[in-house]
Amino acid sequence: MRGIVAAAVGTMALMGGAVQAATPRDALVMAWNLDALITFDPAQIAEVNGNDIIRNVCEPMVNYDLKDTSKIVPGTVAKWAVSEDGLTLTMTLRDDLKFPSGKKATAQDAEWSLHRAVMLGFGNAANITEWGFNKDNIATTIKATDEHTLAFKLDRPYPVGLLLSAMFASGSTGILDREEGTKNAKVTEGKSDYGNAFFKTAPVCVGPYRVTRWNTNDVVILERNDNYYGEKAKLRRVIIRHVPESGAQRLLLEQGDIDVARLLGTDDLKALAANVAATVAIEQTVMHGYSYLAFNGLDPILGNPKVREAFRYLIDYDGLAKTILEYQGAPRASLVPRGAFGALDAADGQPFKLDLERAKALLTEAGFPNGFAKKFILSANSFSPAVAQHVQSNAAKIGVTLQLEQMADAQLFTRARSREFEVLLIGWGAGYPDAHSMISRHAVNPDNRVEAKLAQYPSWRSSWIDAKVNEMADAAKMERDPAKRITAYHEIQRYMMKSGPMAYIVQTIRPIALRKEVKDFAITPFDVAYRTATK
Amino acid sequence: MSAMGTWLRAEVTTSPAHARVQRAFYGWLRLRANPLAFGGFLILVGLVLVAALAPVIAPVGYNEQSLALRLRSPSAEHWFGTDELGRDLFARIVWGARITIYISTLVAVIAAPIGLAVGTTAGYFGGWTDTVLMRINDMFLSFPGLILALGFVAALGPGIGNAVIAIALTAWPPIARLARAETLTIRASDYIAAVRIQGAGPLRIILRHIVPMCVPSVVVRITLNMAGIILTAAGLGFLGLGAQPPTPEWGAMLSTGRQNMLGAWWIAAVPGIAILITSLAFNLFGDGLRDVLDPRSE
Amino acid sequence: MLAAAWQVGSVAVTLFGLLAITFFMGRLLPIDPVISIVGEQADKATYDMVYHRLGLDKPLAMQFLLFVGDMLSGEFGDALFTGNKVAVDLGRVFPATIELATFAIIIGVGVGVPLGVLAAVYRGSLLDHVARFVGLLGYSSPTFWLGLMGLIVFYATLRWVGGPGRLDVAFIDSIEPRTGLILLDAALEGEWEVFANAFGHIVLPGSILGYASLAYISRMTRSFMLEQLGQDYIIAARAKGMSRWRVVRRHAFRNIRVQLLTVIALAYAFLLEGAVLTETVFAWPGFGRYLTSGLLAGDMNAVLACVLIIGIIFVSLNLIADALYRLLDPRTR
């Protein structure tokens, strides 16, 4: 070790003193874990990094208000109107939309972008297909009637607020350059990829930034789009570096080598708050997502609602939120997240607490006074092992033996999707701030048969189906009176807390630590606006 | 000098057993004379004692959680501090010694015979047998150790048992290479020719005459590799594929501590140092053992 | 001629076997590569579409042949988790690792060989013990732990070195990647500021890896030297009045050079593949991490290509070592 220190000292002397730290004045530098990022094609993006970045590159048709996510404000679409019968939606695009090249963007481009999302059929297409559009009817149901107008034919009269929030504010509605996409399309086995491979690294979009470099698992660089119609981004570049270790991110942030750290662990955040509060701020955003336990209903023991209820009393919600999950989650047991339309309030949405006696009593009622043994699978990453061991140790106190098995995320998802689990600790993020987002996947289960393979429904994964909930959810979705919709959603949430297949532990918090010289970096659950930031 | 001492140091040995004991005795003296190697030996003996006496030494069990006591720095009450779930790290390290010993012993017990068998067979028969066995050996050898282990653990499912098998798979090829090289030298020697003339079959020659000659260098090799084995096990734990929680495997503990590295340094430092000391001890001991057993380095 | 053909054939067989083991190991992996492409919330139709596109519905043997075809074409197929051609990805990650490993081996050799020689010459002295201890300590340390500790001390506290990554952000994109080795590229273009910055970033991870390889190199040097120093000709030379260091330099060291080269080559190969954890800690976009991420995402195209490359490196080094061994040790003839 001595030799190395000496060598290091020597080399530093050669280099002429200390290494200078500071990020470039006209760039926002962000550290993140970019492992999951595989594409920038808005029709395919299915993970957190891509979703976050793409909203600054491909502007959706409408936006969530950066100050109040429950409000919808115009994006590339200037105004919209619904017909009397509620079956035709007309959207008028702005007439000053331009691609980064300066070329005009039209309703034909928008039409093509929506069509291709449906035709490509990635998971993301569900944002559109859930509302009655599909590969067969899309040519007639979504049409550009002139250069600025898009007409949508709906199959049912959906509440327009829900439609705007769920479909039109989603990242899949960015306007891509049709000409570029068609020119660069790859055709295999007679099928076009609609420029999927081409847009993967360089989406040509209407938006405040454009992607100029992406080295996988290394760096993403965005440059300002000077032909953007709206207010131009303040900082010329955004540099996102792949830094997979929380500790390393923290050091970089403290040293001023980055402006924003996106993936910090609880204890690093606590230390930042304690030591460098003068230079670093921590913004916590309550997300529309959960960490939860799922139980497999096919298991004779876990299929019993009383057993599942008992598990809800094995979690020290507040204890976890104050320790392991500080900065990471807020206790919440109802499946509709706080902040979403139709959510129960904080108290009603979290009626459980750690209560071993109650749990024991419920198990006895269910017919398992002596407990049982189950396998419990979880991710090896982040806080999952600590949370799982916490649950395990409480379960042991009432005679329930949980055998933990941790694994890579990709493997965990595979196991969950194929129903190969008994107890499972996993996460989920809702796509838009409306109760329907969670309820349509976690409570509704259209078809519980194995061969239906509805793996996108956590309810199906848990083999849980309830005809009454399916009906209630459909009625609520179509209810056009907002007050009645809220009441209907409250009812579903109460029902699910009693008999649902999950035990929700916390509603996710997304902590973002940033240096105080960065101003106006607007953060909402569904949109992190690099475009407004200054420094 | 006592009678025992005289017998041990006798100029002329009276029986093969006497010769063996005397050799061991002189080896022991040489080991004693090498302070580093002897230090390593003492540490390993200490490790075994700690593992055996874990229930006595450890103040509490290895999974006594308390969210109120989490991340306490080392103190009189918690010698090594507490971890992210408020568990006493001293207790976990002590219990974890068992896992370390379990893994290293088992890997040695699996890998050494496989390596010896493959290496001596290839070396003794030569020709096609040699080519085939050595190509297989090369395949495993050219596989990155951690990746091979990772792949097998991922395929078989995580857990200590599978981790041991996976690590053993990565540990035998170097031993086989070594045994083969030794065999090539021994094969040509006169006494093997003599045994062969007396009518001994290949199996007998390999088992009775070649393997014993290879054993010292294999023992040295595996002792030296033990550090690598422990680090691979720790690497698997680090990537979440080794022992499952709440098992106090040192590598897994280190991996957990990584998240608190800057704040609660002891969570990573304590198992890190434990791994370091143990593998260092194996290395020092192995290095000394080589001086004792390997005549070429004299 | 025939011997050469025989060698080539057996190497091909080894590599083919390596691919086969990897491929079938990949089949056993309970990780589904489709999920990383379609996302965890995707429906069955999407899933099936991608499953088909990846050719996972073809018979196993067919898939294996397609894989081998991809490997032979030199493009290595598409990496699923990055979406690029694997060859393209490797072109980016491999230089990063080469640069790191080369830096490390320079330290390993520069310090390890003299240390080993000294230890052998002064065998049994305090110097020998210290050298042995220092070396073994490097060999026994969990490298990622040293890495984080090093970052805390030299980067965060002392500010002597650059942080994680290959360059400060201010310098990203500032030079044209000609070789991909930033230090070399910067030197070629005379961008000394970039060079200094890159050097500040590589010095810590490079030294830590170098320390780990130093142990192996110094120990092997020591034992080769001891063997030589015990030879009759050395004793004769000493008896003739040649000075100790002259003997060491002119005779003993000269005789171990080939053996030593083999050891260094092997140490280098280990550095290429063994830097996964260091690369993670230092956010170094290298080969080891690429391979591990590929494996954990179930991306067998990427894994197979990496394994093949490592296999080629190892097999060739083994062949060389074998040949040298035969050449040098008359007893094995």
PDB file of N, CA, C and O in Angstrom, chain C residues 80-105:
ATOM      1  N   LEU C  80     -28.944  -7.965 -26.833  1.00  0.00           N
ATOM      2  CA  LEU C  80     -30.350  -7.653 -26.581  1.00  0.00           C
ATOM      3  C   LEU C  80     -30.498  -6.479 -25.632  1.00  0.00           C
ATOM      4  O   LEU C  80     -31.377  -5.661 -25.777  1.00  0.00           O
ATOM      5  N   PHE C  81     -29.615  -6.406 -24.645  1.00  0.00           N
ATOM      6  CA  PHE C  81     -29.856  -5.401 -23.617  1.00  0.00           C
ATOM      7  C   PHE C  81     -29.290  -4.030 -23.976  1.00  0.00           C
ATOM      8  O   PHE C  81     -29.589  -3.058 -23.308  1.00  0.00           O
ATOM      9  N   THR C  82     -28.498  -3.977 -25.062  1.00  0.00           N
ATOM     10  CA  THR C  82     -28.115  -2.650 -25.534  1.00  0.00           C
ATOM     11  C   THR C  82     -28.741  -2.370 -26.890  1.00  0.00           C
ATOM     12  O   THR C  82     -28.849  -1.223 -27.295  1.00  0.00           O
ATOM     13  N   GLY C  83     -29.147  -3.435 -27.590  1.00  0.00           N
ATOM     14  CA  GLY C  83     -29.761  -3.245 -28.898  1.00  0.00           C
ATOM     15  C   GLY C  83     -28.756  -3.039 -30.011  1.00  0.00           C
ATOM     16  O   GLY C  83     -29.112  -2.978 -31.172  1.00  0.00           O
ATOM     17  N   ASN C  84     -27.464  -2.932 -29.680  1.00  0.00           N
ATOM     18  CA  ASN C  84     -26.442  -2.771 -30.717  1.00  0.00           C
ATOM     19  C   ASN C  84     -25.944  -4.128 -31.181  1.00  0.00           C
ATOM     20  O   ASN C  84     -26.203  -5.145 -30.556  1.00  0.00           O
ATOM     21  N   LYS C  85     -25.184  -4.109 -32.269  1.00  0.00           N
ATOM     22  CA  LYS C  85     -24.410  -5.297 -32.619  1.00  0.00           C
ATOM     23  C   LYS C  85     -23.395  -5.509 -31.493  1.00  0.00           C
ATOM     24  O   LYS C  85     -22.785  -4.544 -31.019  1.00  0.00           O
ATOM     25  N   VAL C  86     -23.216  -6.762 -31.080  1.00  0.00           N
ATOM     26  CA  VAL C  86     -22.265  -7.009 -29.998  1.00  0.00           C
ATOM     27  C   VAL C  86     -20.877  -6.512 -30.378  1.00  0.00           C
ATOM     28  O   VAL C  86     -20.155  -5.943 -29.570  1.00  0.00           O
ATOM     29  N   ALA C  87     -20.526  -6.680 -31.655  1.00  0.00           N
ATOM     30  CA  ALA C  87     -19.199  -6.244 -32.105  1.00  0.00           C
ATOM     31  C   ALA C  87     -19.027  -4.746 -31.855  1.00  0.00           C
ATOM     32  O   ALA C  87     -17.963  -4.288 -31.450  1.00  0.00           O
ATOM     33  N   VAL C  88     -20.095  -3.996 -32.088  1.00  0.00           N
ATOM     34  CA  VAL C  88     -20.037  -2.542 -31.876  1.00  0.00           C
ATOM     35  C   VAL C  88     -19.837  -2.238 -30.388  1.00  0.00           C
ATOM     36  O   VAL C  88     -18.986  -1.438 -30.003  1.00  0.00           O
ATOM     37  N   ASP C  89     -20.622  -2.913 -29.566  1.00  0.00           N
ATOM     38  CA  ASP C  89     -20.478  -2.718 -28.112  1.00  0.00           C
ATOM     39  C   ASP C  89     -19.065  -3.048 -27.656  1.00  0.00           C
ATOM     40  O   ASP C  89     -18.450  -2.308 -26.901  1.00  0.00           O
ATOM     41  N   LEU C  90     -18.573  -4.190 -28.144  1.00  0.00           N
ATOM     42  CA  LEU C  90     -17.247  -4.621 -27.715  1.00  0.00           C
ATOM     43  C   LEU C  90     -16.189  -3.620 -28.150  1.00  0.00           C
ATOM     44  O   LEU C  90     -15.238  -3.351 -27.429  1.00  0.00           O
ATOM     45  N   GLY C  91     -16.385  -3.053 -29.323  1.00  0.00           N
ATOM     46  CA  GLY C  91     -15.451  -2.052 -29.815  1.00  0.00           C
ATOM     47  C   GLY C  91     -15.363  -0.872 -28.868  1.00  0.00           C
ATOM     48  O   GLY C  91     -14.364  -0.170 -28.815  1.00  0.00           O
ATOM     49  N   ARG C  92     -16.400  -0.656 -28.091  1.00  0.00           N
ATOM     50  CA  ARG C  92     -16.399   0.445 -27.142  1.00  0.00           C
ATOM     51  C   ARG C  92     -15.903   0.034 -25.760  1.00  0.00           C
ATOM     52  O   ARG C  92     -15.125   0.740 -25.128  1.00  0.00           O
ATOM     53  N   VAL C  93     -16.379  -1.128 -25.278  1.00  0.00           N
ATOM     54  CA  VAL C  93     -16.026  -1.506 -23.909  1.00  0.00           C
ATOM     55  C   VAL C  93     -14.629  -2.112 -23.813  1.00  0.00           C
ATOM     56  O   VAL C  93     -13.973  -1.978 -22.792  1.00  0.00           O
ATOM     57  N   PHE C  94     -14.184  -2.754 -24.885  1.00  0.00           N
ATOM     58  CA  PHE C  94     -12.906  -3.443 -24.779  1.00  0.00           C
ATOM     59  C   PHE C  94     -11.721  -2.486 -24.605  1.00  0.00           C
ATOM     60  O   PHE C  94     -10.886  -2.713 -23.724  1.00  0.00           O
ATOM     61  N   PRO C  95     -11.662  -1.406 -25.390  1.00  0.00           N
ATOM     62  CA  PRO C  95     -10.548  -0.462 -25.175  1.00  0.00           C
ATOM     63  C   PRO C  95     -10.523   0.088 -23.749  1.00  0.00           C
ATOM     64  O   PRO C  95      -9.433   0.261 -23.182  1.00  0.00           O
ATOM     65  N   ALA C  96     -11.687   0.330 -23.170  1.00  0.00           N
ATOM     66  CA  ALA C  96     -11.718   0.865 -21.801  1.00  0.00           C
ATOM     67  C   ALA C  96     -11.032  -0.100 -20.847  1.00  0.00           C
ATOM     68  O   ALA C  96     -10.248   0.297 -19.981  1.00  0.00           O
ATOM     69  N   THR C  97     -11.321  -1.389 -21.031  1.00  0.00           N
ATOM     70  CA  THR C  97     -10.723  -2.387 -20.160  1.00  0.00           C
ATOM     71  C   THR C  97      -9.239  -2.571 -20.472  1.00  0.00           C
ATOM     72  O   THR C  97      -8.419  -2.710 -19.571  1.00  0.00           O
ATOM     73  N   ILE C  98      -8.904  -2.569 -21.758  1.00  0.00           N
ATOM     74  CA  ILE C  98      -7.492  -2.702 -22.155  1.00  0.00           C
ATOM     75  C   ILE C  98      -6.676  -1.602 -21.505  1.00  0.00           C
ATOM     76  O   ILE C  98      -5.598  -1.839 -20.950  1.00  0.00           O
ATOM     77  N   GLU C  99      -7.211  -0.390 -21.550  1.00  0.00           N
ATOM     78  CA  GLU C  99      -6.493   0.742 -20.998  1.00  0.00           C
ATOM     79  C   GLU C  99      -6.249   0.539 -19.502  1.00  0.00           C
ATOM     80  O   GLU C  99      -5.142   0.692 -18.999  1.00  0.00           O
ATOM     81  N   LEU C 100      -7.307   0.128 -18.810  1.00  0.00           N
ATOM     82  CA  LEU C 100      -7.219  -0.088 -17.369  1.00  0.00           C
ATOM     83  C   LEU C 100      -6.237  -1.220 -17.047  1.00  0.00           C
ATOM     84  O   LEU C 100      -5.371  -1.090 -16.178  1.00  0.00           O
ATOM     85  N   ALA C 101      -6.400  -2.330 -17.771  1.00  0.00           N
ATOM     86  CA  ALA C 101      -5.563  -3.496 -17.496  1.00  0.00           C
ATOM     87  C   ALA C 101      -4.102  -3.202 -17.817  1.00  0.00           C
ATOM     88  O   ALA C 101      -3.199  -3.645 -17.098  1.00  0.00           O
ATOM     89  N   THR C 102      -3.874  -2.455 -18.884  1.00  0.00           N
ATOM     90  CA  THR C 102      -2.500  -2.141 -19.248  1.00  0.00           C
ATOM     91  C   THR C 102      -1.848  -1.275 -18.185  1.00  0.00           C
ATOM     92  O   THR C 102      -0.712  -1.508 -17.764  1.00  0.00           O
ATOM     93  N   PHE C 103      -2.606  -0.282 -17.748  1.00  0.00           N
ATOM     94  CA  PHE C 103      -2.105   0.571 -16.668  1.00  0.00           C
ATOM     95  C   PHE C 103      -1.754  -0.284 -15.447  1.00  0.00           C
ATOM     96  O   PHE C 103      -0.691  -0.139 -14.851  1.00  0.00           O
ATOM     97  N   ALA C 104      -2.677  -1.197 -15.127  1.00  0.00           N
ATOM     98  CA  ALA C 104      -2.477  -2.035 -13.948  1.00  0.00           C
ATOM     99  C   ALA C 104      -1.263  -2.933 -14.101  1.00  0.00           C
ATOM    100  O   ALA C 104      -0.477  -3.104 -13.169  1.00  0.00           O
ATOM    101  N   ILE C 105      -1.097  -3.495 -15.286  1.00  0.00           N
ATOM    102  CA  ILE C 105       0.004  -4.450 -15.456  1.00  0.00           C
ATOM    103  C   ILE C 105       1.342  -3.721 -15.413  1.00  0.00           C
ATOM    104  O   ILE C 105       2.344  -4.267 -14.942  1.00  0.00           O
TER     105      ILE C 105
END
